Every structure is written in structure tokens, then in C-alpha cells.
mmCIF file of C-alpha atoms in Angstrom:
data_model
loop_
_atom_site.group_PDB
_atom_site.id
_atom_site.type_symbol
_atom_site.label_atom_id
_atom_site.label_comp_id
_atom_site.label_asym_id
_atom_site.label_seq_id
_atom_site.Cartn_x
_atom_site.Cartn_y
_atom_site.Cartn_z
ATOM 1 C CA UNK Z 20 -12.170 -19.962 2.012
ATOM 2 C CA UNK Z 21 -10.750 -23.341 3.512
ATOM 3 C CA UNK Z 22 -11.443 -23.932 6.883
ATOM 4 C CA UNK Z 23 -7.816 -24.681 8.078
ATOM 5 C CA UNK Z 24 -6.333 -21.592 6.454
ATOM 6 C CA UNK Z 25 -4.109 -19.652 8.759
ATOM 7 C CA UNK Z 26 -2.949 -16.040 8.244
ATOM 8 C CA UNK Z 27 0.107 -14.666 10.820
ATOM 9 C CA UNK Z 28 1.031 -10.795 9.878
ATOM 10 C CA UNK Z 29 3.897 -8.768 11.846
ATOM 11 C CA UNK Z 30 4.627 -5.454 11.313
ATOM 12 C CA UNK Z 31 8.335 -3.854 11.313
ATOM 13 C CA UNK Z 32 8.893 -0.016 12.187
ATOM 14 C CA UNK Z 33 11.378 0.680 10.028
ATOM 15 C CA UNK Z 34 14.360 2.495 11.556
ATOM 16 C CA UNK Z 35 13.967 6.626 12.096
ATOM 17 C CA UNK Z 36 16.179 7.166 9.254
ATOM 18 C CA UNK Z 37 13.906 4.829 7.182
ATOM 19 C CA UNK Z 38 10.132 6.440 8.268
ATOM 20 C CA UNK Z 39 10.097 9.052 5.992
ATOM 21 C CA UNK Z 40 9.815 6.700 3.128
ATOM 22 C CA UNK Z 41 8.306 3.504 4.002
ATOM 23 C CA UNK Z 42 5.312 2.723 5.400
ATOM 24 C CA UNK Z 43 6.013 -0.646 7.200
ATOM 25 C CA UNK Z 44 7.918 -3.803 7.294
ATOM 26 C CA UNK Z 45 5.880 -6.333 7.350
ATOM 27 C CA UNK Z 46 5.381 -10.219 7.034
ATOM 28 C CA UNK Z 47 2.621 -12.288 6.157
ATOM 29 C CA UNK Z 48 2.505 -15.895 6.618
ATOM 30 C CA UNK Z 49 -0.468 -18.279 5.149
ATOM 31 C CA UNK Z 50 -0.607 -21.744 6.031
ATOM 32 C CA UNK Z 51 -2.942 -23.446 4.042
ATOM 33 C CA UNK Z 52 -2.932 -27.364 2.828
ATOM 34 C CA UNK Z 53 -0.839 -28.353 0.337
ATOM 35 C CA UNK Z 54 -2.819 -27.604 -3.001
ATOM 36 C CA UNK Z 55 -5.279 -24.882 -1.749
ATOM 37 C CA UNK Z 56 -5.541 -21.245 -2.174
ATOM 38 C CA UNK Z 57 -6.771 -18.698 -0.161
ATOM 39 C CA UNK Z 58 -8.489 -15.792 -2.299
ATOM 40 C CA UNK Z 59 -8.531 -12.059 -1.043
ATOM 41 C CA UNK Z 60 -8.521 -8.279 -2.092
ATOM 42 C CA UNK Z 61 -5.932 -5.349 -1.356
ATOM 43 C CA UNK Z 62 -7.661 -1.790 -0.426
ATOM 44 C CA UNK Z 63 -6.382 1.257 -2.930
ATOM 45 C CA UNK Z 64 -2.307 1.928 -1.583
ATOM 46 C CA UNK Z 65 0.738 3.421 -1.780
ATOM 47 C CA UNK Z 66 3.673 1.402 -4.349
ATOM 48 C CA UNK Z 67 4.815 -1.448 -2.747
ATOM 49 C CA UNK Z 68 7.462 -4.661 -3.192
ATOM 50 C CA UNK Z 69 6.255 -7.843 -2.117
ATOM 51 C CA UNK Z 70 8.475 -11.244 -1.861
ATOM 52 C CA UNK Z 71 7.585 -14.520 -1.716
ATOM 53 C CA UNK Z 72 9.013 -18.101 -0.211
ATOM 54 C CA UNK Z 73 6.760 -21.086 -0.983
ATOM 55 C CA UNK Z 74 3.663 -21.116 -3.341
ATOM 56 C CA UNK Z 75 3.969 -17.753 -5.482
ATOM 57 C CA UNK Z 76 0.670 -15.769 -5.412
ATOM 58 C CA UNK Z 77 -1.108 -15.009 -8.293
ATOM 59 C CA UNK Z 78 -2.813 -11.273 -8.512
ATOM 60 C CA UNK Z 79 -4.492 -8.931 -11.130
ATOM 61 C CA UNK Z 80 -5.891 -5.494 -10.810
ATOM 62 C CA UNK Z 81 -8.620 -4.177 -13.490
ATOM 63 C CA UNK Z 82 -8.983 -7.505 -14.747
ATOM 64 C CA UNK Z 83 -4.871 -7.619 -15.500
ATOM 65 C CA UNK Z 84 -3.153 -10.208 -14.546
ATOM 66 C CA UNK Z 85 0.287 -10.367 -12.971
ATOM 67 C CA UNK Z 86 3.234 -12.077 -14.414
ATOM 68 C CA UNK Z 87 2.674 -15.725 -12.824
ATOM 69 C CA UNK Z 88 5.651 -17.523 -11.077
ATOM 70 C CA UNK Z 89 7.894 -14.586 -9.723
ATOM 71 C CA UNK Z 90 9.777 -14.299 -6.602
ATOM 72 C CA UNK Z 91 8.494 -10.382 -6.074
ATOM 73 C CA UNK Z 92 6.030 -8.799 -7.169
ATOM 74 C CA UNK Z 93 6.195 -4.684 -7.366
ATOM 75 C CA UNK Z 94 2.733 -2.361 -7.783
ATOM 76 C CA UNK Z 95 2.609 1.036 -7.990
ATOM 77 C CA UNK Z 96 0.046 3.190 -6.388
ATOM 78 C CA UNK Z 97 -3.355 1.945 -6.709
ATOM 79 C CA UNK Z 98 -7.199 3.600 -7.173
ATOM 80 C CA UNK Z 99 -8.766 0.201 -7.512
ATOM 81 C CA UNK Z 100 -8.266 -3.365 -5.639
ATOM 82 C CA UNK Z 101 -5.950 -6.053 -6.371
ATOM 83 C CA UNK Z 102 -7.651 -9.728 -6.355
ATOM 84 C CA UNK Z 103 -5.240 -12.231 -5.629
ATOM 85 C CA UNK Z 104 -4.892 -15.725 -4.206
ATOM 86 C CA UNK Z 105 -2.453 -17.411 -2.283
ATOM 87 C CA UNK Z 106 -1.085 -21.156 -1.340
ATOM 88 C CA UNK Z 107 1.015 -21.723 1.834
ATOM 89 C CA UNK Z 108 3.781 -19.113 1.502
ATOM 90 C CA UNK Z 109 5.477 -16.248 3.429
ATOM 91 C CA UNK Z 110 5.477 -12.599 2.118
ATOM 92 C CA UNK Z 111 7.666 -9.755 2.858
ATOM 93 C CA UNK Z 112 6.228 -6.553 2.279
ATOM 94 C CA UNK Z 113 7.626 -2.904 1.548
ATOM 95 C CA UNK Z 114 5.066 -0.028 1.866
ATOM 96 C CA UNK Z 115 6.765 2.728 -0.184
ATOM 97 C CA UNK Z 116 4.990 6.553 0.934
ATOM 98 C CA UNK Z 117 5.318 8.994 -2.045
ATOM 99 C CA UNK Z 118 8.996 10.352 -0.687
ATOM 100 C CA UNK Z 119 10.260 6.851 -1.002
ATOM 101 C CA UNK Z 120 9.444 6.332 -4.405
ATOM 102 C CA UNK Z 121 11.160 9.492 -5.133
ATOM 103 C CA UNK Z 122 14.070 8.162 -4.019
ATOM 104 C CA UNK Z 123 14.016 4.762 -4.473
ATOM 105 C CA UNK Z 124 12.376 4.353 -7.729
ATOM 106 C CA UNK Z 125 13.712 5.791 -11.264
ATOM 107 C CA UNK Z 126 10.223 6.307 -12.761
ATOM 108 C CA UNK Z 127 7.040 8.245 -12.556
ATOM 109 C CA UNK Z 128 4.518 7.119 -10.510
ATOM 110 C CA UNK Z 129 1.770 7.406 -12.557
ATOM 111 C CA UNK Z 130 3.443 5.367 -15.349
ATOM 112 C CA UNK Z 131 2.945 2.594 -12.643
ATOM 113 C CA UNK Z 132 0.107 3.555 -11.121
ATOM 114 C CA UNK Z 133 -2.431 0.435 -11.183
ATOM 115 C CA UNK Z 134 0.019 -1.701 -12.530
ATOM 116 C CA UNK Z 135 1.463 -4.833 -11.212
ATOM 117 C CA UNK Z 136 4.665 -5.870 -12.504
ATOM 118 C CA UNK Z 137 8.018 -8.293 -12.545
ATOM 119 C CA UNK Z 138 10.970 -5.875 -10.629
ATOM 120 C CA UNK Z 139 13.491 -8.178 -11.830
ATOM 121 C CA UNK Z 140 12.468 -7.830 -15.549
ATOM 122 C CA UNK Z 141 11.879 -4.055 -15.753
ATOM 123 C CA UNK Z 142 15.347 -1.940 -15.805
ATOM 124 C CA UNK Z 143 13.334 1.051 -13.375
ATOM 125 C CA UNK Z 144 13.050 -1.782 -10.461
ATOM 126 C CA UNK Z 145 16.559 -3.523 -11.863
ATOM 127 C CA UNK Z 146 17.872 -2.160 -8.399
ATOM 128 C CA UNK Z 147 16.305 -4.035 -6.146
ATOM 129 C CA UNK Z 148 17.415 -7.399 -7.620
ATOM 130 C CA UNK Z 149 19.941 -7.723 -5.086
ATOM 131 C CA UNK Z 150 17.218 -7.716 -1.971
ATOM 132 C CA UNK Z 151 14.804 -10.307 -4.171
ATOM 133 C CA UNK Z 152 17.930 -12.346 -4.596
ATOM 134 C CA UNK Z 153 18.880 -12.193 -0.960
ATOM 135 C CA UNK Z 154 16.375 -11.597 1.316
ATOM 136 C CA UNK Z 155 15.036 -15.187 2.450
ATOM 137 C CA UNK Z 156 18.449 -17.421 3.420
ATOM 138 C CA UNK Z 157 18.542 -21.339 3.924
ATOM 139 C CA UNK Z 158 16.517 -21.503 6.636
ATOM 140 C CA UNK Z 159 13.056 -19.275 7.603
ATOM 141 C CA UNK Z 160 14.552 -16.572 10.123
ATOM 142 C CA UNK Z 161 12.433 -13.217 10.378
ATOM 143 C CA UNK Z 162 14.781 -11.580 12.137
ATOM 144 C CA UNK Z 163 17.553 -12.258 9.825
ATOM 145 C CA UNK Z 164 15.406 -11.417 6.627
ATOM 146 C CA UNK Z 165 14.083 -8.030 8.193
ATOM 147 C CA UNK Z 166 17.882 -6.983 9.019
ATOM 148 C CA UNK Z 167 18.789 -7.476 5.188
ATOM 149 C CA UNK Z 168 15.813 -5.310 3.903
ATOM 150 C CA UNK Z 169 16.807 -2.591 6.645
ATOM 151 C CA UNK Z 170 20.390 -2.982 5.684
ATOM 152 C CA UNK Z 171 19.445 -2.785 1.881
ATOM 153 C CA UNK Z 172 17.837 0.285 2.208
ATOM 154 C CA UNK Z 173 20.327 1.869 4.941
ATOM 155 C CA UNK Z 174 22.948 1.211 2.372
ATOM 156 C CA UNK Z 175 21.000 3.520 0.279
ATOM 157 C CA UNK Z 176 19.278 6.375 2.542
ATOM 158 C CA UNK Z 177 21.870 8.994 1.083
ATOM 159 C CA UNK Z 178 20.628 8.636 -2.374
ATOM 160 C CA UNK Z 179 18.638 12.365 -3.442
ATOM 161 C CA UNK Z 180 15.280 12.293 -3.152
ATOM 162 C CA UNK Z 181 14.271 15.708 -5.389
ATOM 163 C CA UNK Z 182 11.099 17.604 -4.076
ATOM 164 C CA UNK Z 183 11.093 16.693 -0.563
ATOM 165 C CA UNK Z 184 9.715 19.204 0.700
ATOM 166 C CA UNK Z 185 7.059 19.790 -1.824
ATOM 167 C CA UNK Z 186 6.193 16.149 -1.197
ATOM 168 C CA UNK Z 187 5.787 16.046 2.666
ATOM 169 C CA UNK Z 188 4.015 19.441 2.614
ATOM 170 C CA UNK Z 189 1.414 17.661 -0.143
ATOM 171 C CA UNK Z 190 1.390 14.379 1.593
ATOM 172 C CA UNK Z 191 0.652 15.733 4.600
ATOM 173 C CA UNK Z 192 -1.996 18.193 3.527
ATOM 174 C CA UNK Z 193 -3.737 14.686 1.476
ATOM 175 C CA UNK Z 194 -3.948 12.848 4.436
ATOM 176 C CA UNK Z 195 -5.357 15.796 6.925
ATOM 177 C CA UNK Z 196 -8.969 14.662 7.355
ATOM 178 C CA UNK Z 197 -9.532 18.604 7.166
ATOM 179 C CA UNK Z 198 -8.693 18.865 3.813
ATOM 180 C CA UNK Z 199 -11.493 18.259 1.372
ATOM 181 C CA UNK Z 200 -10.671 19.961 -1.891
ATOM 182 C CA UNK Z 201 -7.388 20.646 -4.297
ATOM 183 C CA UNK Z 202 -7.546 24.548 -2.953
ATOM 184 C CA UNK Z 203 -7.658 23.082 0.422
ATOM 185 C CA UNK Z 204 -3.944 21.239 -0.631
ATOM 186 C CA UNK Z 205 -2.855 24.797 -1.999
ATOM 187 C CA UNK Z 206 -3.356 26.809 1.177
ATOM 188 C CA UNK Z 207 -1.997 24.549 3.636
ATOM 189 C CA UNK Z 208 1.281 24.192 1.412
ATOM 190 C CA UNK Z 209 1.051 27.386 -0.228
ATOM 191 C CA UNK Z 210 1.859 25.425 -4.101
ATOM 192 C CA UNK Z 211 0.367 26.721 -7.307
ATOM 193 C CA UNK Z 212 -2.217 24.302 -8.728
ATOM 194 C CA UNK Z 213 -0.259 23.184 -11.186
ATOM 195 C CA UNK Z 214 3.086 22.599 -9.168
ATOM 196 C CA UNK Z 215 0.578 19.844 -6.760
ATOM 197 C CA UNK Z 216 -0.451 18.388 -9.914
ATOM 198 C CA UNK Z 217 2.932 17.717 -11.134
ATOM 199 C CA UNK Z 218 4.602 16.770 -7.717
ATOM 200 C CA UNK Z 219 1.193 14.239 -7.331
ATOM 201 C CA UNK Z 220 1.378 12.776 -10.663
ATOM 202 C CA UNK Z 221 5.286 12.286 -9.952
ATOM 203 C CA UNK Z 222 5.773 10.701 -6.580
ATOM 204 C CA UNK Z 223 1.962 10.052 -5.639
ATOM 205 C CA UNK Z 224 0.962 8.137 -9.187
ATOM 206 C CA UNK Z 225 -2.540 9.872 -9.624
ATOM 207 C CA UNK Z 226 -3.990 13.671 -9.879
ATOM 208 C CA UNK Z 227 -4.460 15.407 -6.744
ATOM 209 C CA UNK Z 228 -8.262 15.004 -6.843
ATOM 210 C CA UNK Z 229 -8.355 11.704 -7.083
ATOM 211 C CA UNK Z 230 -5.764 11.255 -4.428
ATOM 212 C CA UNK Z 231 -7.994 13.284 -2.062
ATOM 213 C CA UNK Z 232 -11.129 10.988 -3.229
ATOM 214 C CA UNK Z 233 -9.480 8.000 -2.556
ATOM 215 C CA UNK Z 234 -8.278 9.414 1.306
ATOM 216 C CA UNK Z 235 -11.804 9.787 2.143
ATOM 217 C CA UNK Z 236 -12.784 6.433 1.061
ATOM 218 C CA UNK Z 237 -9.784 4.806 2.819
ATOM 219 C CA UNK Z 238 -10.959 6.870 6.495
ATOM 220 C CA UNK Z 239 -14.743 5.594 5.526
ATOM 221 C CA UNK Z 240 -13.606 1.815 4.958
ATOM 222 C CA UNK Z 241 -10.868 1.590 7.430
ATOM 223 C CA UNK Z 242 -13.504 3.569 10.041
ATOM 224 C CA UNK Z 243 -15.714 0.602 9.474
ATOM 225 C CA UNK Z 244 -13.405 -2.536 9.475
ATOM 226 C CA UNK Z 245 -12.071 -1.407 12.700
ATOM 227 C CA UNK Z 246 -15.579 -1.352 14.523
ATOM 228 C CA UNK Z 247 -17.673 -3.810 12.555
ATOM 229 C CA UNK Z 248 -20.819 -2.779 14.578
ATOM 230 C CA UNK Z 249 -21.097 0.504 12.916
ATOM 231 C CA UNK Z 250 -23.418 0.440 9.903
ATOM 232 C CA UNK Z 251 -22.151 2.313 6.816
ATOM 233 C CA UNK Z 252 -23.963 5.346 7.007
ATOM 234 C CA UNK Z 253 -21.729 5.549 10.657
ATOM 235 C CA UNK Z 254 -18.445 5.257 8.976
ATOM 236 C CA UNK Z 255 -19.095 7.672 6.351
ATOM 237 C CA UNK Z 256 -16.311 10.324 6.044
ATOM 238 C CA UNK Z 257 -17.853 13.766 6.817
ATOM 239 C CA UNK Z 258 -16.966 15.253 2.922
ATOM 240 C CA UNK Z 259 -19.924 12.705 1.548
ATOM 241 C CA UNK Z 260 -22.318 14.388 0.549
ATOM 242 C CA UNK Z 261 -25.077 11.341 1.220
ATOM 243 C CA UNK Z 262 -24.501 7.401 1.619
ATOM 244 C CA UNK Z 263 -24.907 7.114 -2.492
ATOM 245 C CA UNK Z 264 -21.870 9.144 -3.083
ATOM 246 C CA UNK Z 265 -20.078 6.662 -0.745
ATOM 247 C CA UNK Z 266 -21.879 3.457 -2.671
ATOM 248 C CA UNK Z 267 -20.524 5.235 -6.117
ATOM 249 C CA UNK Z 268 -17.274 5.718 -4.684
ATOM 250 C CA UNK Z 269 -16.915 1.850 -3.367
ATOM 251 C CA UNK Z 270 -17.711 0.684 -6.808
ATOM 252 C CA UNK Z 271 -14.901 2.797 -7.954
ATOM 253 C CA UNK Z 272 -12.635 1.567 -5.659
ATOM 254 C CA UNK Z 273 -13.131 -1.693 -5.233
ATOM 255 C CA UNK Z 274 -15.087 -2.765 -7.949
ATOM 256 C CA UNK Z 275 -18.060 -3.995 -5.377
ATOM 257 C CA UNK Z 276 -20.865 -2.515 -3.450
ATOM 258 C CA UNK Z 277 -20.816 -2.213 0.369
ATOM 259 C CA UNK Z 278 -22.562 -5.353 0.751
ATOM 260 C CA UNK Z 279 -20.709 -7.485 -1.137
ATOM 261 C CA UNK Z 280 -17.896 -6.146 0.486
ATOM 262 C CA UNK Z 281 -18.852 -7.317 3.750
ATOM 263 C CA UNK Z 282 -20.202 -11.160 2.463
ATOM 264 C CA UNK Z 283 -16.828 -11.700 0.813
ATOM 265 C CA UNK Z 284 -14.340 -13.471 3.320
ATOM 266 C CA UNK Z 285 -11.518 -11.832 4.042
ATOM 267 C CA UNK Z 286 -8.857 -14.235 5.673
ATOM 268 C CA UNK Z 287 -5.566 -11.954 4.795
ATOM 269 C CA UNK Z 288 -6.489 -8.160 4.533
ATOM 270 C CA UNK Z 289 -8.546 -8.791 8.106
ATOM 271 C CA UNK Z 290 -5.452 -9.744 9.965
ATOM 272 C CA UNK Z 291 -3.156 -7.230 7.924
ATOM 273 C CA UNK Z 292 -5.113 -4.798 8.883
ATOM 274 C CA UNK Z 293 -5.178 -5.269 12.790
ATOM 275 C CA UNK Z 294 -1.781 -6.123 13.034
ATOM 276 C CA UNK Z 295 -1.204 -3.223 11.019
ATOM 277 C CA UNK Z 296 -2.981 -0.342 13.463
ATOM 278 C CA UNK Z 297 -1.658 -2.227 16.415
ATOM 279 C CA UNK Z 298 2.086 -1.873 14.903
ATOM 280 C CA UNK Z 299 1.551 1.253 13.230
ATOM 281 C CA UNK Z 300 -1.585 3.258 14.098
ATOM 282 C CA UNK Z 301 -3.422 3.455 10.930
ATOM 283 C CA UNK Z 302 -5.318 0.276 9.730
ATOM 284 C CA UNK Z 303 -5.044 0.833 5.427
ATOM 285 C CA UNK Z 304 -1.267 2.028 4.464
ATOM 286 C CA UNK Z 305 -2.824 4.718 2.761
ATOM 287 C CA UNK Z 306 -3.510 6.064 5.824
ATOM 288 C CA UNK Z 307 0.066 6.627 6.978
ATOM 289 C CA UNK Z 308 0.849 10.135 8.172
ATOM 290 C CA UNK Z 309 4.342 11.302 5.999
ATOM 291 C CA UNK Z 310 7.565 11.944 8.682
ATOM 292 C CA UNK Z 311 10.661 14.204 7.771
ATOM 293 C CA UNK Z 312 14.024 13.249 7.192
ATOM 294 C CA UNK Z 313 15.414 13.889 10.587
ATOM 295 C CA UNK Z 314 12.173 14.049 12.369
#
């Protein structure tokens, strides 16, 4: 990582008639020398939009790469971790939970999910050409920029989102630490199996199990990035059965072990991350706790 590189991140509540679908807001601004790139993983998230002013980031998940040279770049849900690097640029991003790809996007999730893609050149995103176009004006203003994404979406709140209530009821039941297993998700909502499998694959991108596998990796990694000090075996979520289970799990993940995890720098997702659980309370955006419509 160069020496001189520089990472500002600010997160944006959006407004209460926003929460129920988005995560955060939020802007990220790397100042590197001209010609450099910083290089850095994402954790395993929700969808999101990013957009860019100055160098365009490059990115690839599975060993995919991106489409090079775009103002925005979308993702869908994620089980693994985006590699990407980055010049001097500023990035808008849009956290999408489950209920706001239900209303905001025209696909299924899971025809998305690990997938990074062009918005502008895919007729399911087609409708958020207008922000991409707009968002960044002559001259760098945050506040100005973060008004037209609220106003964007504002403009669009009464849209239908179908299964709402299905989808906070499984969202929140995914993210209760208590909840361990797919039965678990059917008692606390009182769903048929097959009605959470088809409201998961829909709106959350994967099967409920692996949704629930992924939460308790997220609480394990996030538990340990927030309080460096602990050793693994201390941030282990409680539904591992030993620390290999965890190790098997990172490798699925993230595509590393533990402790390659922890020698690789990581300039960006560091400072996203505690921005992020000062702005927001949870340190991963997977970690975000669904709200209600009028909650």
C-alpha cells in the first residue's frame, strides 16, 4: 500500500422514510498520487450502487472481473469478497437491505447475486441512469450530491415493494444472533420452509442457509476488527462448532485464511468500517438490523 494514501469515509442516515431499504449513505474519498492504486477487499454484503468521480476503480469477485471504465458500478448480494483497487477518486455508496431491492430493483436477487455489473448497460438497473448521470455536479459538494440521491429515491418511496412483510419478518429473524438454523427462521416468522426459501432467493440473493452461514461469519469478523486484541478463537460466533469450522468458513468467504487476513493491509474497508459503526451501529452492512415502513 503507498505510504501517502489517504482514505476519508462519511456515513449518511438516510431519511426515516428511506431506513427500511437502505443501509447507509455513504462517501469514500482516496487520495492517493497521481498514478497509484490502493488495493483492498469488500466483506460478503447486501446489493449495492457505487459511483465514482476521478480514477474509476477496477474490481472482480470469484476471479470475474468488472466492466473497466464505468461511472457506477452495481453488485448484488455477495457470499464471497470483492478485490478491487482504487486511484484518487470519490465514491458514493448505496447499501440496498433485501426490502429495497424489492422495490427498487426489477430482478431476482439471486440472478445477481455475486455478480458485479454496468447499471447503465443492463435494462433491470436502466432506472437509475438518471442518479449516475446526475449525482456529482461541477464542483465537489457532499452535501449537494447526498440531497440528489435522497431526492432520487424520495421521488420513488411510493413504488410497491411485494412481500414486505415476509421480508422484514425473515430479515429480521437472519440477523437475530439467536437464530442458528432454517427452523429457527420458521418459528420466529411462522413461514413454511419453502415460502423462506423463495422470499430469500428473491429479495436476499442466496438460500436461507447460506444466508444464516454467512451472518455468523460477518458477527465473528466484524467481532474481531472492532477489538483487534482479541485472538480468533475470542471472536468466534457461539454456533461454531470449533475454530476449524470458522477457518473453513473464512476460506469460503473470503477466499483467505485468518492469517492472511490479518497480514493483508487494509487502507479502505478499515476506515469504512469505523466510520460505519460510529454512523450506524453495526461495523459490516450485513449486519444492519431491517426497520418498517413507518417505524
Amino acid at each position: 500500500m503507498p505510504a501517502d494514501c489517504r482514505v476519508k469515509v462519511r456515513f449518511h442516515q438516510p431519511p426515516l422514510a428511506l431506513r427500511p431499504y437502505f443501509t447507509t449513505f455513504y462517501l469514500t474519498e482516496i487520495d492517493i498520487p497521481d498514478g497509484q492504486r490502493v488495493q483492498d477487499h469488500l466483506h460478503p454484503e447486501w446489493a449495492n450502487l457505487r459511483l465514482f468521480q476521478g480514477v474509476t476503480p477496477e474490481a472482480e469477485i470469484a476471479g470475474i472481473k468488472g466492466p473497466p471504465g464505468i461511472a457506477a458500478i452495481g453488485t448484488g448480494p455477495t457470499s464471497t469478497t470483492i478485490r478491487f483497487t482504487a486511484g484518487r477518486c470519490r465514491i458514493w455508496g448505496i447499501g440496498l437491505l433485501p426490502l429495497g431491492w424489492a422495490k427498487f430493483a426489477r430482478a431476482p436477487a439471486h440472478l445477481w447475486a455475486d455478480r458485479i455489473f454496468d447499471p447503465c448497460a443492463e435494462p433491470d438497473f436502466a432506472q437509475f441512469g438518471p442518479l449516475i448521470d446526475g449525482v456529482f455536479g461541477a464542483c465537489v459538494d457532499e452535501a449537494a450530491e447526498l440531497e440528489r440521491i435522497t431526492a432520487f429515491f424520495a421521488a420513488r418511496a411510493d413504488m410497491p415493494a411485494p412481500d414486505e412483510d415476509r421480508i422484514v419478518a425473515i430479515h429480521g429473524a437472519i440477523v437475530d444472533p439467536e437464530t442458528g438454523s432454517v427452523a429457527d427462521v420458521a418459528e420466529a416468522t411462522g413461514l413454511a420452509s419453502y415460502t423462506i426459501e423463495r422470499i430469500c432467493r428473491r429479495y436476499f440473493g442466496f438460500a436461507p442457509r447460506l444466508l444464516l452461514r454467512r451472518q455468523r461469519f460477518m458477527r465473528s469478523l466484524s467481532q474481531y476488527m472492532l477489538d483487534p486484541e482479541l485472538k480468533w478463537i475470542g471472536a468466534i460466533d457461539g454456533h461454531y462448532h470449533d475454530q476449524a469450522q470458522f477457518v473453513r468458513d473464512f476460506r469460503r468467504f473470503m477466499g483467505m485464511t485468518p492469517r492472511a487476513y490479518v497480514a493483508h493491509p487494509r487502507p479502505v474497508l478499515s476506515a469504512v468500517m469505523r466510520a460505519r459503526f460510529e454512523a450506524a451501529g453495526a461495523a459490516v452492512q450485513a449486519l444492519h438490523l431491517p426497520a418498517r415502513t413507518g417505524d
